[in-house]
Amino acid sequence: MTRARRDAWFFIGAGILILYSVFLLYPLISLLAKSLIDGSGNVSWANFHKFFSRRYYYGAVINSLKVTAAVTVLSVAAAIPLAYIMNAVKIRFAGAVQILILISMVSPPFIGAYSWILLAGRNGVVTNFFKSAFGLKLPDIYGFGGIALVLTLQMIPLVFMYVSGALKNVDSSIFEAAESLGCGNVRKVTAILVPMIMPTILASGLLVFMRALADFGTPMLLGEGFRTVPALIYNEFMGEVSTDKGFAAAICVMVVIFATTVFIAQQYVSHRKSFQTSALNPIEPQKARGARNILAHLYVYTYVVLAMAPQCYVVYTSFLNTSGRLFVKGYSLESYRVAFSKIGNSITNTIFLAAVSLVIIVIIAILTAYITVRRRGTVASVLNITTMFPYIVPGSALGIALLLTFNKPPVLLSGTAAIMILSFVIRRLAYTVRSTAALLQQVSVSTEEAAISLGASQMKTFFRVTLPALLPGVFSGAVLTWITILTELSTSILLFVATTRTMTVAIYTEVLRGNYGTAAALSTVLSMITIASLLIFYKLTGNKEITM
Amino acid sequence: MSVAISIRGAVKRFGGVTVIPGISAEIEDGEFFTLLGPSGCGKTTLLRMIAGFNSIEGGTVSFNGNVVNDLDPGKRNIGMVFQNYAVFPHMSVAKNIAFGLENRRVPKDEIARRVDEIMRVVQIEAFRDRLPSQLSGGQQQRVALARAIVINPDVLLMDEPLSNLDAKLRVEMRNAIKEIQNKVHITTIYVTHDQEEAMAVSDRIAVLKGGEIQHVGRPQAIYQRPANLFVSTFIGRTNVFECELEGDALTLCGSVFKLTELDAGRLPPGRARVRASIRPEEFFITDGDGVRAVIDDSIFLGLNTHYFASLADGSRVEIVQESTIEEILKPGAEICLGVKQQKINVFDESGGLSLMKGVLGGDAG
């Protein structure tokens, strides 16, 4: 269908565009407007002036930039060898390793931070062990180094998934050709593999960058004196001492501009470096010998231990006796009893919010992807650009934009479940549209043309031919969306009220109060729910692939 | 009900690029008509204009005299077979075939009857309940063909339907397609880049290049009396020589051939430079008069033996001879070449115009 006509799809597209305008563009414009109004209600650059005049403020941006850049570079650098080894070398227990990597990806980022405090914090087990056994003082887990470490470990699986996906499309004959031309093992990776999968590396790098930039929990728990932007925004907006909403808006605008610059740069670079590859003979894991084999196993297992040990320790501590805020000898389920007495309805809240969001996301994403991939015309191209927006709006900025815009009648959303759902939908929709669009490109247009040539209407073609081909892929993408929403913190922390408290918010609050036992119990429950979701998905589909 | 299709000055533009500057063709009711040309010649574009998947920027396409330019593809009553089969992967063979009938609200029992019947015609009744992923390429293509035919379309459109199949299956399937088309007798437009396939199945062939029709005619006419040098080199193999022509006397490398099939009306005056196209099988090795040549190399292919030889002026020729029981000629052997004179084709110096009789007559089909 090369002609854009005023048919059903035109109206669906226009409808989605209106939703985007009201719930995304309008709040962003309000945010910009708010940032340009100073304390006395006049239009001025005062907020921006304030931002650049004090190191306390712009320093946070420099800190965010440092952490984000370090995390992006480190996680990509660590994940590429990991993905290559897992795909090219036979690793013992590879299946279990795959699942552990997936689990470490779906666990909430700030629980990682919290568990590292338990292990290597001031009173952590590892810290104490080294102190008493060797009299050694370990490097501090707090501040830049700790945040970078925790976030890097958190992001590696994400890059790993992307790069593994790209590797499956690389034909092994390309490596054989390289070998036959006398190319060694290292050069095979640096000269052949990395350039070939560069678009994927850049795409996953961008994703890591945006996530690390937006991450709220980790720097809040580990930052201490090291302040990053999401924390700054939160304090300016929600702070107990004094709040300055215009100023918080100005910081959000700065972050959005910053993220947009990075996004455009990434798009520019990756558009110039894309290759068509498809694999008739995908790379098969080969048995390695000698030092190569040992190094490969060492690399993979080291990562898995680093990623999983803290999580396991959290589960372990959840069964310890506590006395006030301290862990004491002996085991019991006391933490769980306290946790369930405090948690109220946050489990049901979390599941309800995530389920409603998921349904909305899947429906809108499928329709949007169809329009952007298959249709031409103004609506389709505007929609295509609009769906990109959430990529460049960090969670805290979106949260504040929504709060500032929908805080009074006629659209009073703050404090409702609707505003939480809205934020989840907007944040996650961009990814789901993207992955659905990629799936749709795999569905050949001629199948749809065949249906139309056989007299099916456009809608009938969509529901009977296109949708059935898309659903399995959409379903596997939905699992990740579901888990991402379950573990979301940086927007929920701004938007929640007592009646819409989610599990992540509850855990975060307990950690801040120092109730480590309760927090551990809650984290364990949340981890069990995410792992159970994954297992149910595997069971239902027999699928081993998760798409982003 | 099958239809006659008339294409008059059809224009296709993609953005600012004109892909088809204006094509005209008349396709008769029940005819098997093939669009043949190298990749990028516009053949698929034209087919998709007829199907309605591409818009038409100028001129008209009409079925039985009714202009269909703005009619949706679903309303043109076409059956289309795609290069990648485009069978619905989640539906069984029978469901795939029934899809078009369901859209036409055909009663259930009639659907069942017609699906069974067409499955017998294309010989896939054994795979009735299988999913496409359990079928080979050839079987999938039979499903696609059955699905297109079962709706009794006015016209059957096929876009390189055999190009994804292996060589042996391709020959088998093209015979099947020809046989089925004869049986159901639907006007068929077939797109291919494979000239042998085109000649095997078509009533008439249109050779396309650069969005324009170079020659329309029966396979035999196109092969034996091509309208221009492009057609003669694109269809089959041929040797092209720079020659001189005076009256009916063609001088080729010192030897003179008297030609009887020239069109007197188109001959250039006096002595003129022309291009002659002689196919490898139109040469024969002789002891008598002819063009002197030296064998460079040979290929034995069973039925035929191909020789590569050099003429006195240095030009290289390919010669095909039926294989004989005698020894194959060795490189360096000197031979004399005769030519089956009525098969020679002569073109003007640019190669754009044939000087032979009967070129236009071949159009009548």
GROMACS .gro file of N, CA and C in nm, chain A residues 115-210:
model
  288
  115SER      N    1   2.255  -0.436   4.767
  115SER     CA    2   2.324  -0.557   4.805
  115SER      C    3   2.476  -0.536   4.809
  116TRP      N    4   2.525  -0.446   4.725
  116TRP     CA    5   2.668  -0.417   4.732
  116TRP      C    6   2.703  -0.347   4.862
  117ILE      N    7   2.608  -0.267   4.914
  117ILE     CA    8   2.634  -0.206   5.044
  117ILE      C    9   2.646  -0.315   5.151
  118LEU      N   10   2.556  -0.414   5.144
  118LEU     CA   11   2.561  -0.523   5.240
  118LEU      C   12   2.693  -0.599   5.233
  119LEU      N   13   2.748  -0.611   5.110
  119LEU     CA   14   2.871  -0.688   5.091
  119LEU      C   15   2.995  -0.604   5.119
  120ALA      N   16   3.000  -0.488   5.054
  120ALA     CA   17   3.125  -0.413   5.055
  120ALA      C   18   3.110  -0.273   5.112
  121GLY      N   19   2.997  -0.247   5.176
  121GLY     CA   20   2.979  -0.117   5.240
  121GLY      C   21   3.063  -0.105   5.366
  122ARG      N   22   3.041   0.002   5.441
  122ARG     CA   23   3.127   0.028   5.557
  122ARG      C   24   3.124  -0.088   5.656
  123ASN      N   25   3.007  -0.151   5.668
  123ASN     CA   26   2.993  -0.261   5.763
  123ASN      C   27   2.965  -0.392   5.689
  124GLY      N   28   3.005  -0.397   5.560
  124GLY     CA   29   2.973  -0.513   5.477
  124GLY      C   30   3.053  -0.635   5.516
  125VAL      N   31   3.003  -0.754   5.480
  125VAL     CA   32   3.071  -0.878   5.519
  125VAL      C   33   3.210  -0.887   5.459
  126VAL      N   34   3.222  -0.853   5.331
  126VAL     CA   35   3.352  -0.866   5.266
  126VAL      C   36   3.450  -0.766   5.328
  127THR      N   37   3.403  -0.643   5.347
  127THR     CA   38   3.487  -0.542   5.408
  127THR      C   39   3.538  -0.589   5.544
  128ASN      N   40   3.445  -0.638   5.627
  128ASN     CA   41   3.482  -0.681   5.762
  128ASN      C   42   3.576  -0.800   5.759
  129PHE      N   43   3.551  -0.892   5.663
  129PHE     CA   44   3.636  -1.011   5.652
  129PHE      C   45   3.780  -0.971   5.623
  130PHE      N   46   3.799  -0.882   5.524
  130PHE     CA   47   3.934  -0.842   5.489
  130PHE      C   48   3.999  -0.765   5.603
  131LYS      N   49   3.915  -0.686   5.674
  131LYS     CA   50   3.971  -0.605   5.784
  131LYS      C   51   4.023  -0.695   5.897
  132SER      N   52   3.939  -0.795   5.933
  132SER     CA   53   3.978  -0.876   6.047
  132SER      C   54   4.083  -0.980   6.010
  133ALA      N   55   4.075  -1.036   5.889
  133ALA     CA   56   4.167  -1.142   5.852
  133ALA      C   57   4.303  -1.089   5.810
  134PHE      N   58   4.306  -0.981   5.732
  134PHE     CA   59   4.434  -0.935   5.678
  134PHE      C   60   4.468  -0.792   5.722
  135GLY      N   61   4.377  -0.729   5.794
  135GLY     CA   62   4.399  -0.590   5.830
  135GLY      C   63   4.398  -0.499   5.709
  136LEU      N   64   4.331  -0.544   5.601
  136LEU     CA   65   4.330  -0.466   5.477
  136LEU      C   66   4.207  -0.376   5.472
  137LYS      N   67   4.224  -0.258   5.413
  137LYS     CA   68   4.108  -0.172   5.392
  137LYS      C   69   4.076  -0.173   5.242
  138LEU      N   70   3.957  -0.221   5.209
  138LEU     CA   71   3.919  -0.230   5.068
  138LEU      C   72   3.880  -0.091   5.014
  139PRO      N   73   3.889  -0.076   4.881
  139PRO     CA   74   3.844   0.052   4.824
  139PRO      C   75   3.697   0.076   4.858
  140ASP      N   76   3.662   0.202   4.869
  140ASP     CA   77   3.527   0.240   4.910
  140ASP      C   78   3.423   0.206   4.804
  141ILE      N   79   3.308   0.151   4.842
  141ILE     CA   80   3.202   0.121   4.747
  141ILE      C   81   3.118   0.245   4.720
  142TYR      N   82   3.133   0.346   4.806
  142TYR     CA   83   3.051   0.467   4.789
  142TYR      C   84   3.115   0.562   4.689
  143GLY      N   85   3.035   0.648   4.629
  143GLY     CA   86   3.087   0.750   4.537
  143GLY      C   87   3.098   0.700   4.394
  144PHE      N   88   3.179   0.768   4.314
  144PHE     CA   89   3.189   0.741   4.171
  144PHE      C   90   3.218   0.595   4.140
  145GLY      N   91   3.324   0.540   4.202
  145GLY     CA   92   3.366   0.403   4.171
  145GLY      C   93   3.255   0.302   4.194
  146GLY      N   94   3.189   0.315   4.307
  146GLY     CA   95   3.084   0.219   4.342
  146GLY      C   96   2.966   0.227   4.247
  147ILE      N   97   2.922   0.351   4.218
  147ILE     CA   98   2.809   0.368   4.126
  147ILE      C   99   2.844   0.309   3.990
  148ALA      N  100   2.966   0.341   3.942
  148ALA     CA  101   3.008   0.291   3.811
  148ALA      C  102   3.010   0.138   3.811
  149LEU      N  103   3.062   0.078   3.919
  149LEU     CA  104   3.071  -0.068   3.925
  149LEU      C  105   2.931  -0.131   3.921
  150VAL      N  106   2.842  -0.081   4.008
  150VAL     CA  107   2.710  -0.142   4.019
  150VAL      C  108   2.631  -0.125   3.890
  151LEU      N  109   2.634  -0.003   3.835
  151LEU     CA  110   2.559   0.018   3.711
  151LEU      C  111   2.617  -0.061   3.596
  152THR      N  112   2.750  -0.071   3.590
  152THR     CA  113   2.812  -0.148   3.482
  152THR      C  114   2.766  -0.293   3.488
  153LEU      N  115   2.775  -0.353   3.608
  153LEU     CA  116   2.731  -0.492   3.622
  153LEU      C  117   2.585  -0.507   3.581
  154GLN      N  118   2.507  -0.404   3.612
  154GLN     CA  119   2.365  -0.407   3.579
  154GLN      C  120   2.340  -0.399   3.429
  155MET      N  121   2.423  -0.323   3.359
  155MET     CA  122   2.400  -0.297   3.216
  155MET      C  123   2.461  -0.404   3.126
  156ILE      N  124   2.562  -0.476   3.175
  156ILE     CA  125   2.628  -0.576   3.090
  156ILE      C  126   2.528  -0.673   3.025
  157PRO      N  127   2.432  -0.730   3.102
  157PRO     CA  128   2.340  -0.824   3.037
  157PRO      C  129   2.260  -0.763   2.923
  158LEU      N  130   2.229  -0.634   2.936
  158LEU     CA  131   2.152  -0.566   2.832
  158LEU      C  132   2.231  -0.566   2.700
  159VAL      N  133   2.357  -0.521   2.710
  159VAL     CA  134   2.442  -0.519   2.590
  159VAL      C  135   2.464  -0.662   2.541
  160PHE      N  136   2.482  -0.753   2.638
  160PHE     CA  137   2.503  -0.894   2.604
  160PHE      C  138   2.389  -0.947   2.517
  161MET      N  139   2.265  -0.916   2.557
  161MET     CA  140   2.148  -0.962   2.481
  161MET      C  141   2.150  -0.909   2.338
  162TYR      N  142   2.173  -0.778   2.327
  162TYR     CA  143   2.176  -0.717   2.195
  162TYR      C  144   2.286  -0.777   2.107
  163VAL      N  145   2.408  -0.783   2.164
  163VAL     CA  146   2.521  -0.831   2.084
  163VAL      C  147   2.502  -0.978   2.048
  164SER      N  148   2.450  -1.059   2.142
  164SER     CA  149   2.424  -1.200   2.109
  164SER      C  150   2.327  -1.211   1.993
  165GLY      N  151   2.223  -1.126   1.996
  165GLY     CA  152   2.126  -1.125   1.886
  165GLY      C  153   2.194  -1.096   1.754
  166ALA      N  154   2.283  -0.996   1.754
  166ALA     CA  155   2.352  -0.960   1.630
  166ALA      C  156   2.445  -1.072   1.585
  167LEU      N  157   2.510  -1.139   1.683
  167LEU     CA  158   2.602  -1.247   1.647
  167LEU      C  159   2.529  -1.361   1.578
  168LYS      N  160   2.403  -1.382   1.615
  168LYS     CA  161   2.328  -1.491   1.553
  168LYS      C  162   2.304  -1.464   1.405
  169ASN      N  163   2.320  -1.337   1.363
  169ASN     CA  164   2.302  -1.304   1.222
  169ASN      C  165   2.434  -1.298   1.145
  170VAL      N  166   2.543  -1.332   1.214
  170VAL     CA  167   2.673  -1.330   1.145
  170VAL      C  168   2.703  -1.472   1.098
  171ASP      N  169   2.731  -1.484   0.970
  171ASP     CA  170   2.757  -1.617   0.914
  171ASP      C  171   2.897  -1.663   0.952
  172SER      N  172   2.907  -1.790   0.994
  172SER     CA  173   3.038  -1.837   1.038
  172SER      C  174   3.138  -1.840   0.922
  173SER      N  175   3.087  -1.845   0.798
  173SER     CA  176   3.181  -1.848   0.685
  173SER      C  177   3.262  -1.720   0.676
  174ILE      N  178   3.209  -1.611   0.734
  174ILE     CA  179   3.285  -1.487   0.733
  174ILE      C  180   3.412  -1.502   0.816
  175PHE      N  181   3.399  -1.572   0.930
  175PHE     CA  182   3.518  -1.595   1.013
  175PHE      C  183   3.611  -1.694   0.945
  176GLU      N  184   3.550  -1.795   0.880
  176GLU     CA  185   3.633  -1.893   0.811
  176GLU      C  186   3.712  -1.825   0.700
  177ALA      N  187   3.645  -1.732   0.630
  177ALA     CA  188   3.713  -1.656   0.525
  177ALA      C  189   3.829  -1.579   0.585
  178ALA      N  190   3.804  -1.514   0.701
  178ALA     CA  191   3.909  -1.435   0.765
  178ALA      C  192   4.026  -1.525   0.805
  179GLU      N  193   3.992  -1.642   0.862
  179GLU     CA  194   4.097  -1.735   0.901
  179GLU      C  195   4.178  -1.781   0.782
  180SER      N  196   4.110  -1.812   0.672
  180SER     CA  197   4.180  -1.861   0.554
  180SER      C  198   4.273  -1.754   0.498
  181LEU      N  199   4.245  -1.628   0.532
  181LEU     CA  200   4.333  -1.520   0.487
  181LEU      C  201   4.439  -1.489   0.592
  182GLY      N  202   4.452  -1.579   0.691
  182GLY     CA  203   4.561  -1.565   0.788
  182GLY      C  204   4.531  -1.471   0.903
  183CYS      N  205   4.403  -1.457   0.938
  183CYS     CA  206   4.366  -1.363   1.044
  183CYS      C  207   4.360  -1.437   1.177
  184GLY      N  208   4.426  -1.384   1.280
  184GLY     CA  209   4.431  -1.449   1.410
  184GLY      C  210   4.302  -1.428   1.489
  185ASN      N  211   4.297  -1.492   1.609
  185ASN     CA  212   4.175  -1.489   1.688
  185ASN      C  213   4.135  -1.351   1.735
  186VAL      N  214   4.233  -1.276   1.784
  186VAL     CA  215   4.203  -1.143   1.836
  186VAL      C  216   4.161  -1.049   1.723
  187ARG      N  217   4.238  -1.055   1.616
  187ARG     CA  218   4.207  -0.969   1.502
  187ARG      C  219   4.071  -1.003   1.441
  188LYS      N  220   4.033  -1.132   1.452
  188LYS     CA  221   3.901  -1.173   1.403
  188LYS      C  222   3.791  -1.093   1.472
  189VAL      N  223   3.811  -1.073   1.603
  189VAL     CA  224   3.711  -0.997   1.678
  189VAL      C  225   3.720  -0.847   1.647
  190THR      N  226   3.844  -0.795   1.650
  190THR     CA  227   3.857  -0.649   1.637
  190THR      C  228   3.837  -0.601   1.493
  191ALA      N  229   3.884  -0.679   1.396
  191ALA     CA  230   3.880  -0.630   1.258
  191ALA      C  231   3.754  -0.674   1.183
  192ILE      N  232   3.695  -0.785   1.223
  192ILE     CA  233   3.580  -0.837   1.149
  192ILE      C  234   3.451  -0.822   1.229
  193LEU      N  235   3.453  -0.881   1.349
  193LEU     CA  236   3.327  -0.890   1.424
  193LEU      C  237   3.277  -0.755   1.471
  194VAL      N  238   3.363  -0.679   1.540
  194VAL     CA  239   3.318  -0.552   1.596
  194VAL      C  240   3.267  -0.455   1.488
  195PRO      N  241   3.341  -0.436   1.379
  195PRO     CA  242   3.286  -0.347   1.275
  195PRO      C  243   3.152  -0.396   1.220
  196MET      N  244   3.138  -0.531   1.208
  196MET     CA  245   3.013  -0.582   1.149
  196MET      C  246   2.893  -0.557   1.238
  197ILE      N  247   2.914  -0.568   1.370
  197ILE     CA  248   2.800  -0.550   1.459
  197ILE      C  249   2.798  -0.411   1.520
  198MET      N  250   2.876  -0.319   1.461
  198MET     CA  251   2.884  -0.183   1.513
  198MET      C  252   2.747  -0.118   1.534
  199PRO      N  253   2.652  -0.131   1.437
  199PRO     CA  254   2.522  -0.068   1.460
  199PRO      C  255   2.456  -0.118   1.588
  200THR      N  256   2.467  -0.248   1.614
  200THR     CA  257   2.410  -0.304   1.736
  200THR      C  258   2.481  -0.251   1.859
  201ILE      N  259   2.613  -0.242   1.850
  201ILE     CA  260   2.690  -0.193   1.964
  201ILE      C  261   2.648  -0.049   1.995
  202LEU      N  262   2.635   0.031   1.890
  202LEU     CA  263   2.596   0.171   1.911
  202LEU      C  264   2.455   0.180   1.969
  203ALA      N  265   2.366   0.095   1.918
  203ALA     CA  266   2.228   0.100   1.967
  203ALA      C  267   2.222   0.061   2.114
  204SER      N  268   2.295  -0.046   2.151
  204SER     CA  269   2.290  -0.088   2.290
  204SER      C  270   2.363   0.013   2.377
  205GLY      N  271   2.468   0.075   2.321
  205GLY     CA  272   2.539   0.179   2.395
  205GLY      C  273   2.446   0.294   2.429
  206LEU      N  274   2.364   0.332   2.333
  206LEU     CA  275   2.269   0.441   2.357
  206LEU      C  276   2.171   0.404   2.467
  207LEU      N  277   2.124   0.280   2.459
  207LEU     CA  278   2.028   0.234   2.560
  207LEU      C  279   2.089   0.239   2.700
  208VAL      N  280   2.213   0.191   2.710
  208VAL     CA  281   2.283   0.193   2.838
  208VAL      C  282   2.299   0.337   2.885
  209PHE      N  283   2.338   0.422   2.792
  209PHE     CA  284   2.361   0.562   2.826
  209PHE      C  285   2.234   0.624   2.886
  210MET      N  286   2.122   0.602   2.817
  210MET     CA  287   1.997   0.663   2.863
  210MET      C  288   1.953   0.605   2.998
   0.00000   0.00000   0.00000
